[in-house]
Coordinates of C-alpha atoms and ligand atoms in Angstrom, one line a residue:
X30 CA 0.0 0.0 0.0
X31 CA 1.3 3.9 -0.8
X32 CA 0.4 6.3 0.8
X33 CA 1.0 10.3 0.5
X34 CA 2.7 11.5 3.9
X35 CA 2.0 14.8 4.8
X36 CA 5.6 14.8 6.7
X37 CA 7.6 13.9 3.7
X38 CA 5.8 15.3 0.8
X39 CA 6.3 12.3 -0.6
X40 CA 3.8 8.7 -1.7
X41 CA 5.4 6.1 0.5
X42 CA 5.1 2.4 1.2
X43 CA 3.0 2.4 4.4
X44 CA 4.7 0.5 7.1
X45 CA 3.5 -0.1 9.9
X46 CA 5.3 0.2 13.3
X47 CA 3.7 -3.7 13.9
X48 CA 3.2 -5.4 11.5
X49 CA -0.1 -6.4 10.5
X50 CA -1.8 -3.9 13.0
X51 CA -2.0 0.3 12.2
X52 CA -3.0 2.5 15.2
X53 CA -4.8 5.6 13.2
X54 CA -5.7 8.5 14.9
X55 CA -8.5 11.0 13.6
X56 CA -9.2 15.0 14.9
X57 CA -12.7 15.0 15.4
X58 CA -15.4 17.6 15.5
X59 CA -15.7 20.8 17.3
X60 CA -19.0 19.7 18.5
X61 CA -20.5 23.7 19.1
X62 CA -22.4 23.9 15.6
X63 CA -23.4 21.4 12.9
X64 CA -20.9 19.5 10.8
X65 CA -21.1 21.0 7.1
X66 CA -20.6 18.5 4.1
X67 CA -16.8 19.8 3.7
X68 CA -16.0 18.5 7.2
X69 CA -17.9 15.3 6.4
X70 CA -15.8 14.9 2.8
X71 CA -12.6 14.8 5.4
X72 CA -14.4 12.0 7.8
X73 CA -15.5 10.3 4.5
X74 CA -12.2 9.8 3.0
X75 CA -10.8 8.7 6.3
X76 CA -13.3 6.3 6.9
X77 CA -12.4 5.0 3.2
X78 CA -8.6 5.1 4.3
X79 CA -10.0 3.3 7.4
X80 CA -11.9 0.4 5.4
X81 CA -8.9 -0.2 2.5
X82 CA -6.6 -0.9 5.3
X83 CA -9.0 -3.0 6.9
X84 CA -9.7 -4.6 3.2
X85 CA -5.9 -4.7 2.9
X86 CA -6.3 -7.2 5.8
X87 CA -4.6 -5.3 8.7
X88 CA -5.9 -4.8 11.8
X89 CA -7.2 -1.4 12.6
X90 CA -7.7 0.4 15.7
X91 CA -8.9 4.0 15.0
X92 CA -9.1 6.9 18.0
X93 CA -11.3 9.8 17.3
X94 CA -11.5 12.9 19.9
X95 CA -14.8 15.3 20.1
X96 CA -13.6 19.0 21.0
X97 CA -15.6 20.2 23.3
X98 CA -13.4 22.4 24.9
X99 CA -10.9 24.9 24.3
X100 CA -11.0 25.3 20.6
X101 CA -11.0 29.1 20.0
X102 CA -12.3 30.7 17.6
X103 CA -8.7 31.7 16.3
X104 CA -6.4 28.8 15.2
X105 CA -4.0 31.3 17.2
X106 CA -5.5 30.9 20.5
X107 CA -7.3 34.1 21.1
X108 CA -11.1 34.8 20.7
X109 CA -13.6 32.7 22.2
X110 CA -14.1 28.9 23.0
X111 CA -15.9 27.8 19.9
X112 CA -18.3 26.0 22.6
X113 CA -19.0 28.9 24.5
X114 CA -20.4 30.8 21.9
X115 CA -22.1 28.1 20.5
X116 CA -24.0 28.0 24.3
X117 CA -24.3 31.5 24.6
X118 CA -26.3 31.6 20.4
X119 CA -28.3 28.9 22.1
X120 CA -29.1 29.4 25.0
X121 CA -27.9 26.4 26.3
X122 CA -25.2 25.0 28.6
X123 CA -21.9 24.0 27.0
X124 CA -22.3 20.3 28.0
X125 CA -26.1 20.4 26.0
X126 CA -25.0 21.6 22.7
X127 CA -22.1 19.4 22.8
X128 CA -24.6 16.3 23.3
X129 CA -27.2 17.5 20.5
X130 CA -24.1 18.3 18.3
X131 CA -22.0 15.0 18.7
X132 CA -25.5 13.3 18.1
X133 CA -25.9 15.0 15.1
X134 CA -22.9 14.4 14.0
X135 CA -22.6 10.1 14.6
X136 CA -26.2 10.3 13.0
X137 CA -24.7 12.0 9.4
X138 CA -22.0 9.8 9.5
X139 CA -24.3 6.9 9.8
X140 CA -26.0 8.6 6.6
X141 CA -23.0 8.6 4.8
X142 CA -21.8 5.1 5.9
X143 CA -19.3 6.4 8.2
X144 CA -18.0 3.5 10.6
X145 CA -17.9 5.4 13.9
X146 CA -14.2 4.8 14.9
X147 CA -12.9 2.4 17.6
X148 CA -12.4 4.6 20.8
X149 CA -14.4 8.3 20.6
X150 CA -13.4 10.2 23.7
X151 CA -14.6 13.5 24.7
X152 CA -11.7 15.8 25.7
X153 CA -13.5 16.9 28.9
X154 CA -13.1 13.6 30.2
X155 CA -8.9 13.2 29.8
X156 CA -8.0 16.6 31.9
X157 CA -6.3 15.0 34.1
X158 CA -4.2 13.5 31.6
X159 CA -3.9 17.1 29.5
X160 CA -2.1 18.4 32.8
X161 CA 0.0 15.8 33.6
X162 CA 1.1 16.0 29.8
X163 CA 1.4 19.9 30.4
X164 CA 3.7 19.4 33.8
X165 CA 5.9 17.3 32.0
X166 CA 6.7 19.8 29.3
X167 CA 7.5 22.0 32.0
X168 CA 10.3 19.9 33.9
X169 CA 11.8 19.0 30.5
X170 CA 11.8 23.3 30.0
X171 CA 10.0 22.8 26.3
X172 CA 6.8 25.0 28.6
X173 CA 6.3 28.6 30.5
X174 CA 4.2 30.4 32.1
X175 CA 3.6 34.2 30.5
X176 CA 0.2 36.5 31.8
X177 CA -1.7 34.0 32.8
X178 CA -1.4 31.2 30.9
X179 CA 0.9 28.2 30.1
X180 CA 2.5 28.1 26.5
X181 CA 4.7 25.8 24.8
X182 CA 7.7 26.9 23.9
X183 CA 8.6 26.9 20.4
X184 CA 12.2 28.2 20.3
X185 CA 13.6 24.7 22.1
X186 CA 13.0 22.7 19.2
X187 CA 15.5 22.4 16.9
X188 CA 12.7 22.2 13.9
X189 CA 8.9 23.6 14.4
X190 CA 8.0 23.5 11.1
X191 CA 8.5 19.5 10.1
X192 CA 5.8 19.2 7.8
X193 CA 7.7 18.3 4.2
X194 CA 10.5 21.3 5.1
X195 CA 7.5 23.7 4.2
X196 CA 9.0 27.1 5.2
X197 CA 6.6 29.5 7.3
X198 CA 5.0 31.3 4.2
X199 CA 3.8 28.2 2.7
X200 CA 2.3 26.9 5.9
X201 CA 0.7 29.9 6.0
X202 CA -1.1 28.6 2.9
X203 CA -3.5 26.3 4.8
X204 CA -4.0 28.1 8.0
X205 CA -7.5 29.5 8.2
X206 CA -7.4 33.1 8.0
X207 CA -8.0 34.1 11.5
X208 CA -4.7 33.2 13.2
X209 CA -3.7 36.8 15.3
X210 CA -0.9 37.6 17.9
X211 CA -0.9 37.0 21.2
X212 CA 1.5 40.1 23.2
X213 CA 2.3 37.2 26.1
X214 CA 4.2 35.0 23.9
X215 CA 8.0 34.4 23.8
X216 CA 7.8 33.4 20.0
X217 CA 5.1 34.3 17.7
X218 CA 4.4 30.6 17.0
X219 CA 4.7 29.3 20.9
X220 CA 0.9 28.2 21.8
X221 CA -1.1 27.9 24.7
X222 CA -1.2 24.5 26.5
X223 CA -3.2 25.4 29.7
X224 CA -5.4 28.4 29.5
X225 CA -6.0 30.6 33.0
X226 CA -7.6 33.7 34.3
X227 CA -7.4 35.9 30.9
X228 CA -10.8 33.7 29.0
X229 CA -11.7 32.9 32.5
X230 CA -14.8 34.8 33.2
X231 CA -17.3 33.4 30.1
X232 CA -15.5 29.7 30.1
X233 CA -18.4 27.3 31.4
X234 CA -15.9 24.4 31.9
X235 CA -13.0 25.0 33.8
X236 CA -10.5 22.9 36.2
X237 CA -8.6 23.3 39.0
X238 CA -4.7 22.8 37.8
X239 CA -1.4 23.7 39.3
X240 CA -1.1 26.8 37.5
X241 CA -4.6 27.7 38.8
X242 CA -8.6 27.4 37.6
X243 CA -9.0 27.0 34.2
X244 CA -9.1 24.9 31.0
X245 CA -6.8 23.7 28.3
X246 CA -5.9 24.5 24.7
X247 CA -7.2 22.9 22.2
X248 CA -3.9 21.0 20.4
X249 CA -3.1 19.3 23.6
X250 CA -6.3 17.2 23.9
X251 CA -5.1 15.1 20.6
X252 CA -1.7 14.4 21.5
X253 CA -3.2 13.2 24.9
X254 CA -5.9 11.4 23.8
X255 CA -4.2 9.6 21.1
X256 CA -1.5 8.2 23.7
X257 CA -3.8 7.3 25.9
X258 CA -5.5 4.7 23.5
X259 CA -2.6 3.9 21.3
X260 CA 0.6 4.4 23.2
X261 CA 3.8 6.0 22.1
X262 CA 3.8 5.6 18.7
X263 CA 1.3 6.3 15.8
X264 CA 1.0 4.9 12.6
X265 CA -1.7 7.4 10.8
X266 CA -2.9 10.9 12.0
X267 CA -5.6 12.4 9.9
X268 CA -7.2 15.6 9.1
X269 CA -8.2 18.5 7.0
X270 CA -5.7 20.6 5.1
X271 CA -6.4 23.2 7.8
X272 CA -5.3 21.2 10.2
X273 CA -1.5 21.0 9.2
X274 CA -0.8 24.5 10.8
X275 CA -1.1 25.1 13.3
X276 CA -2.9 22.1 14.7
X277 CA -0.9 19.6 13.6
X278 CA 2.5 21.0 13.3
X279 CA 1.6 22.0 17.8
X280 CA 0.6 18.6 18.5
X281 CA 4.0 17.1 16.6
X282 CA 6.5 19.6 18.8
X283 CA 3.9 18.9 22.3
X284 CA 4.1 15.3 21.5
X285 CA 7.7 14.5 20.9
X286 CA 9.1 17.1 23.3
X287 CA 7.3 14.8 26.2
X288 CA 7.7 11.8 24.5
X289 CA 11.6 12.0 23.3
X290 CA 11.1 10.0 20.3
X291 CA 9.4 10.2 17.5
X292 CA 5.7 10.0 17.3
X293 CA 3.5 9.5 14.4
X294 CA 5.0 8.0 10.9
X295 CA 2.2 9.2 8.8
X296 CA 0.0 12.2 8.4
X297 CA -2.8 12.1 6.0
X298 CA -5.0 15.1 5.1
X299 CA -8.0 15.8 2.8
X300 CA -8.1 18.2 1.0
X301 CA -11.3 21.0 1.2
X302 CA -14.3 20.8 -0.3
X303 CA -15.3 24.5 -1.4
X304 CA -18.4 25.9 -2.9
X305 CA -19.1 26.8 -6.5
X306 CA -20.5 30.1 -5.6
X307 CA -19.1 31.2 -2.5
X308 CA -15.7 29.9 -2.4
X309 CA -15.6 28.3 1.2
X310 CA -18.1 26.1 3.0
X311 CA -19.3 28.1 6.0
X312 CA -21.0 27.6 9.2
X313 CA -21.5 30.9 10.1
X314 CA -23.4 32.3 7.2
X315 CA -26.6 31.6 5.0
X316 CA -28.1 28.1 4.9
X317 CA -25.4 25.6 6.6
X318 CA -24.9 23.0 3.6
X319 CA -25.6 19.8 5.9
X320 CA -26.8 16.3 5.2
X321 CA -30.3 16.6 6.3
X322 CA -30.3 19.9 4.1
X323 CA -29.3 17.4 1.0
X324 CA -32.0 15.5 2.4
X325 CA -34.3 18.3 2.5
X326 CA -33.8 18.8 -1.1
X327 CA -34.2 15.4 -1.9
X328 CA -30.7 13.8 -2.5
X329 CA -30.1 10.3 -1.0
X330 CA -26.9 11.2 1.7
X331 CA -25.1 8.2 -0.3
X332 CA -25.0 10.3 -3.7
X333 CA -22.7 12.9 -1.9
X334 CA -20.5 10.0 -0.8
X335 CA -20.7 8.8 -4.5
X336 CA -20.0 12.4 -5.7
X337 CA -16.4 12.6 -3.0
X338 CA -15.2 9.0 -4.5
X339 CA -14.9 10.6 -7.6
X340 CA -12.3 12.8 -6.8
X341 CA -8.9 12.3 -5.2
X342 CA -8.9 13.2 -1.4
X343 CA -5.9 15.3 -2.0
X344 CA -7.2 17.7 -4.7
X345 CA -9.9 20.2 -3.9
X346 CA -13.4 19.4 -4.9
X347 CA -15.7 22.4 -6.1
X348 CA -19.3 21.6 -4.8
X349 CA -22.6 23.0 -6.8
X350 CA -26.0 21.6 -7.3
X351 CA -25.0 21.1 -10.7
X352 CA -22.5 18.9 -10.1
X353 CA -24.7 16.3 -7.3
X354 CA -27.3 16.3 -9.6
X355 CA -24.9 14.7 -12.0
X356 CA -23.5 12.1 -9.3
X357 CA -26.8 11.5 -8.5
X358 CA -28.3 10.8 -12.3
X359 CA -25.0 8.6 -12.7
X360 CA -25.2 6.8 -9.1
X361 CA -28.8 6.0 -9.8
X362 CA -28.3 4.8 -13.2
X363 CA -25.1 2.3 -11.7
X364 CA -27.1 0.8 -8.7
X365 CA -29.9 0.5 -11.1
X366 CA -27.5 -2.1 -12.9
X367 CA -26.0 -3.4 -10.0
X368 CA -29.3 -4.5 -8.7
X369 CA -30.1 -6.0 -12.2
X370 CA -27.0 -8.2 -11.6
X371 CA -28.4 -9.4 -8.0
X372 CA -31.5 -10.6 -9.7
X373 CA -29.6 -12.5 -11.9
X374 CA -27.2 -14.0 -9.4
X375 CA -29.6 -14.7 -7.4
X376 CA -31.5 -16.8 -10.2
X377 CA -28.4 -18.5 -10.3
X378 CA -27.5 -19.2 -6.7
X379 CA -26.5 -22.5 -7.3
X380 CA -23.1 -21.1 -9.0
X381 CA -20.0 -21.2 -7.4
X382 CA -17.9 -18.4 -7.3
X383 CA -15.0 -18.5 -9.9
X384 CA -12.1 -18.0 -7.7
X385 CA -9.8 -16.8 -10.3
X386 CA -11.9 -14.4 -11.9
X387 CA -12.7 -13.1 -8.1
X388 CA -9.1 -12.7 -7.6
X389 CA -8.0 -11.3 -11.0
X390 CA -10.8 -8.1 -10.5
X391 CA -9.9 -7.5 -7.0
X392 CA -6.3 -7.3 -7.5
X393 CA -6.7 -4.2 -9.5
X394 CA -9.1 -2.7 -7.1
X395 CA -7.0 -3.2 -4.5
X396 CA -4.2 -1.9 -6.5
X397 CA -6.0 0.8 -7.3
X398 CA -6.8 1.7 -3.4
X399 CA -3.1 1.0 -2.4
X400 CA -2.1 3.7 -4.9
X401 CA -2.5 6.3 -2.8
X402 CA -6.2 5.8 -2.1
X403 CA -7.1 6.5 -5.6
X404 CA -11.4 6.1 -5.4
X405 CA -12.0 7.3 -8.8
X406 CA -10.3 3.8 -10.1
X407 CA -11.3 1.9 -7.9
X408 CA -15.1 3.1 -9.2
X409 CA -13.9 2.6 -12.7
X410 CA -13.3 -1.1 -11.6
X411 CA -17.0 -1.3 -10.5
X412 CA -17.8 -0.7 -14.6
X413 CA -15.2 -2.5 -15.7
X414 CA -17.3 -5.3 -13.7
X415 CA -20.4 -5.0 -14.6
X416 CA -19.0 -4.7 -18.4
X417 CA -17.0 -8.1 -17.9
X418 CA -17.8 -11.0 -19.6
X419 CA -18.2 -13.0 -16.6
X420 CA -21.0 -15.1 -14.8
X421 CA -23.7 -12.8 -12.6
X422 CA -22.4 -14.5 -9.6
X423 CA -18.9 -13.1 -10.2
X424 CA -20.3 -9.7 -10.8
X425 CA -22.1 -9.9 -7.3
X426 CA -19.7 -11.4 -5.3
X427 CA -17.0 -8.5 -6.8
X428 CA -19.5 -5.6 -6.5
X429 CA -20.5 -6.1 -2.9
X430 CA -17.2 -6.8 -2.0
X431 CA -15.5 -3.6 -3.3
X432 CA -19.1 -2.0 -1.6
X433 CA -17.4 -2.7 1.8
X434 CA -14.5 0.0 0.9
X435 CA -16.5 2.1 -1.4
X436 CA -19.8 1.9 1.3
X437 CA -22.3 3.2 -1.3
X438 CA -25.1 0.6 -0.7
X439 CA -25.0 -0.7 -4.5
X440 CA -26.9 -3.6 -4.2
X441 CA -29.3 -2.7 -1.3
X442 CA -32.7 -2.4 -2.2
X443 CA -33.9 1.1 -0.3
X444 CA -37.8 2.6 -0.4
X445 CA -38.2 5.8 -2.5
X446 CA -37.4 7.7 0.6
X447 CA -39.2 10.8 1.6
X448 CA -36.9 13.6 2.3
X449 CA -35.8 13.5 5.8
X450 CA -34.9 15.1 8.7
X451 CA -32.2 13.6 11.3
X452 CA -34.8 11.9 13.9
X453 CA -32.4 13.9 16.9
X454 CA -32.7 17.4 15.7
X455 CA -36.4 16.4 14.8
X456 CA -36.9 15.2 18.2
X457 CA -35.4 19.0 19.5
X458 CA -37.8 20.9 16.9
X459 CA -40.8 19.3 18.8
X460 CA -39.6 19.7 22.1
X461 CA -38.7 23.2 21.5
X462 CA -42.0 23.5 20.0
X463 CA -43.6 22.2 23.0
X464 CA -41.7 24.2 25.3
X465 CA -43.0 27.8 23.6
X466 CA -46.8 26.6 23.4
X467 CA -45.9 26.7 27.9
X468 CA -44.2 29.9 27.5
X469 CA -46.9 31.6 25.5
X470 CA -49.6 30.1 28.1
X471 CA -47.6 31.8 30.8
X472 CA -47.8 34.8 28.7
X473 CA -43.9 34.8 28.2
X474 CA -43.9 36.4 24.7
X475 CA -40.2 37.4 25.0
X476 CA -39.4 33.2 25.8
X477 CA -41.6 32.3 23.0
X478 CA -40.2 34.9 20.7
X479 CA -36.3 33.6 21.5
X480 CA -37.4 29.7 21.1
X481 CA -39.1 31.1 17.3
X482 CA -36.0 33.4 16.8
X483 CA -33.2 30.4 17.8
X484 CA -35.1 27.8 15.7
X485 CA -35.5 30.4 12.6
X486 CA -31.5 30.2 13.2
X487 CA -31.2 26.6 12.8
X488 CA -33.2 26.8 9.6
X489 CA -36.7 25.6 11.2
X490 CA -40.1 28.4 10.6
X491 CA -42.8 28.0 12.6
X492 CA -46.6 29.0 11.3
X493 CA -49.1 29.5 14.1
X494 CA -52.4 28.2 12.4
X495 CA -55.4 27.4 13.6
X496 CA -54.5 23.4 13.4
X497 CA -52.1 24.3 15.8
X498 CA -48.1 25.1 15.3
X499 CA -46.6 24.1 11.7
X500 CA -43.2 23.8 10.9
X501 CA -40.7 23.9 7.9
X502 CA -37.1 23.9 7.1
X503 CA -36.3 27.4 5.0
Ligands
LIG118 P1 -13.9 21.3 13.0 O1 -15.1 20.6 13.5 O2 -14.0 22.7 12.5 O3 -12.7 21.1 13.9 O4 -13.5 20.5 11.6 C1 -13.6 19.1 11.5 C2 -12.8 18.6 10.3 O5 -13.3 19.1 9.1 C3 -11.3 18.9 10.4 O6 -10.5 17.8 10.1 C4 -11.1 20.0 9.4 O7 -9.8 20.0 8.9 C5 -12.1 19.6 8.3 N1 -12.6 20.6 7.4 C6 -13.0 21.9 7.7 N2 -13.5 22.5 6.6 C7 -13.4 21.6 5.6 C8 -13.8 21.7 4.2 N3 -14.3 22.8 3.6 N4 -13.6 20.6 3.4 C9 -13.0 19.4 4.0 N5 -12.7 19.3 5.3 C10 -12.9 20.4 6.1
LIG119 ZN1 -6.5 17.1 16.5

């Protein structure tokens, strides 16, 4: 199998530290909004990384984190926790949205066919481990204290910037665009490993620590987490592009400063999925372009996934309309055939398999996988199947096995669905719907007015009518 390694610039032959087994670590969601399709195209194409390797025939075991704390809204460490605000637009508590929002999220993944990874931990519950991480740095002198808060310091490391010898101006490249000074630091690239007083007074969450109340940063949780469920050493860390710098390139200095060693071998990182129109897929303006919103306009969630395995996970993909209706006219038309082929097979049941043919076509699609995780071939091969002149019960046997990689459902039979609405976020609609109908009997107008005003914000309009309260998604 080659891979492309973030580290070297480079497609390698992936080795793994033991053989046979690959511990693969994935940055997970910052659980304070929904997850747009763009962040789902980066969990997609990991999970498809996940399932070659698996197909390969090693043995997986894949860590995934959920943020829900100390992410700031800058990649730089200042602003606000990204879960705060996401509380405060709410009205919530920090510990609710992250619960509706993780729900959410495992819910879209199931859409998509997203195997939920191995070991999903919640950084809220490893702060123990973040500041025993944190004190070490600080006996070995790679940490300081500065204002108020902990940082890790940059300057003792003989190279910051490892990824592929980039220089500083290239990294630059994939940083999203908000990353600002902070006047406490030693270096301009040192970050902050334990936050204190100076965020103190809005932070929801916060810990008591040597250093003092307060909470940590966010790139210490996946160096933390990641050891604490597969050791000292890492075969595969993945990500978006974004998160090469900073997030990345902090939790390789954090990680190897404490360890001594070197950590991870691999890094692996999806490229962004950007809008025809607007140029970048946003969450904080206009309609949030999530699965139930394909849904909502009818698409099947597995024609997006169909629509990202025709393009290579490390070039940009453009998203439009245009182009899903496409994927979905051309998905429809190949499950259509693939399901012809079931009916056939299963006419025939009483064929064996012809082992040789079986092996010939999946050679190639593995060989197509193992080059770098090229999806577009290995999709090619699916044709290439159905166009062979072999028996139906090849062609079945072939197609659903290459379907445990590709995860596109191409010979299950589904109902015309309806367009739906995640069954979580429908169940909130209805309580919050209930809970205004109180409010307005109590004659609190100003509670009623937020619960229409925060619903309107997650795209849901309520019509008083005289049946009663009617909703719909704008
Ligand atoms: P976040 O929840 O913001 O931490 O992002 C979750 C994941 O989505 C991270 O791995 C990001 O790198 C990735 N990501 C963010 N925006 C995009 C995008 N437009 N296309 C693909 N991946 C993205
Ligand atoms: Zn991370």
């Amino acid at each position: 199998m080659k891979i492309y390694n973030t580290l070297t610039k480079r497609v390698e032959e992936f080795v793994p530290n033991v053989e046979g087994k690959v511990a693969m670590y994935t940055c997970g969601p910052t659980v304070y909004h929904f997850a747009h399709i763009g962040n789902l195209r980066s969990y997609l194409c990991e999970d498809v990384l996940e399932k070659t390797l698996r197909y390969l025939g090693y043995d997986v075991k894949r860590v995934m984190n959920i943020t829900d704390v100390g992410h700031l809204s800058s990649d730089g460490d200042t602003g606000e926790d990204k879960m705060v605000a996401g509380a405060k637009r709410e009205h919530k508590t920090v510990m609710e949205i992250a619960k509706f929002y993780t729900d959410v999220f495992f819910s879209d993944c199931k859409k998509l066919n997203i195997k939920t990874p191995d070991v999903v931990e919640p950084a809220t519950n490893c702060i123990s481990e973040f500041i025993h991480m944190i004190e070490v740095l600080l006996e070995k002198g790679y940490a300081y204290k500065a204002g108020e808060n902990i940082y890790f310091d940059t300057s003792k490391l003989k190279e910051y910037f490892v990824f592929g010898n980039q220089n500083e101006d290239e990294l630059m490249v994939g940083v999203r665009d908000d990353v600002t000074e902070d006047t406490n630091k030693k270096n301009k690239n040192d970050f902050v490993l334990w936050f204190t007083k100076s965020k103190f007074e809005d932070q929801a969450l916060k810990w008591d620590s040597p250093w003092g109340v307060g909470y940590p940063g966010w790139h210490i949780e996946c160096s933390c987490i990641s050891m604490k469920h597969l050791g000292e050493y890492m075969d595969i860390h993945c990500g978006g592009v974004d998160n090469i710098f900073p997030h990345h390139t902090n939790e390789i200095a954090q990680s190897e400063s404490y360890l001594g060693h070197k950590w991870c071998n691999y890094w692996f990182h999806v490229h962004h999925l950007n809008d025809r129109d607007s140029g970048k897929i946003s969450k904080s303006k206009g309609t949030i372009l999530t699965v139930s919103f394909l849904e909502e306009q009818g698409y099947d969630p597995l024609v997006y996934r169909f629509f990202c395995l025709q393009s290579h996970y490390r070039k940009p993909l453009e998203f439009s309309f245009d182009a899903l209706d496409n994927a979905n006219v051309a998905y429809q038309k190949l499950k259509k055939k693939c399901l012809e082929v079931k009916a056939e097979a299963e006419k025939n049941s009483d064929t064996k398999v012809n082992q040789a043919v079986f092996d010939e076509y999946d050679a190639k699609f593995k060989d197509a996988l193992g080059n770098d995780i090229n999806t577009s071939m290995a999709m090619t091969l699916v044709y290439d199947v159905l166009k062979a002149d072999i028996s139906a019960v090849d062609k079945l046997a072939l197609i659903e096995s290459f379907d445990k990689v590709l995860g596109i459902d191409l010979t299950v039979e589904k109902e015309a669905a309806a367009p739906s609405i995640d069954p979580e976020f429908e169940k909130f609609i209805l309580e919050q719907i209930e809970l205004r109908k109180a409010a307005k009997k109590e004659k609190n107008f100003a509670e009623a007015d937020r619960i229409r005003a925060e619903l309107l914000e997650k795209g849901v309009v309520l019509e008083d009518t005289r049946e009663g309260v009617k909703w719909y998604m704008s």
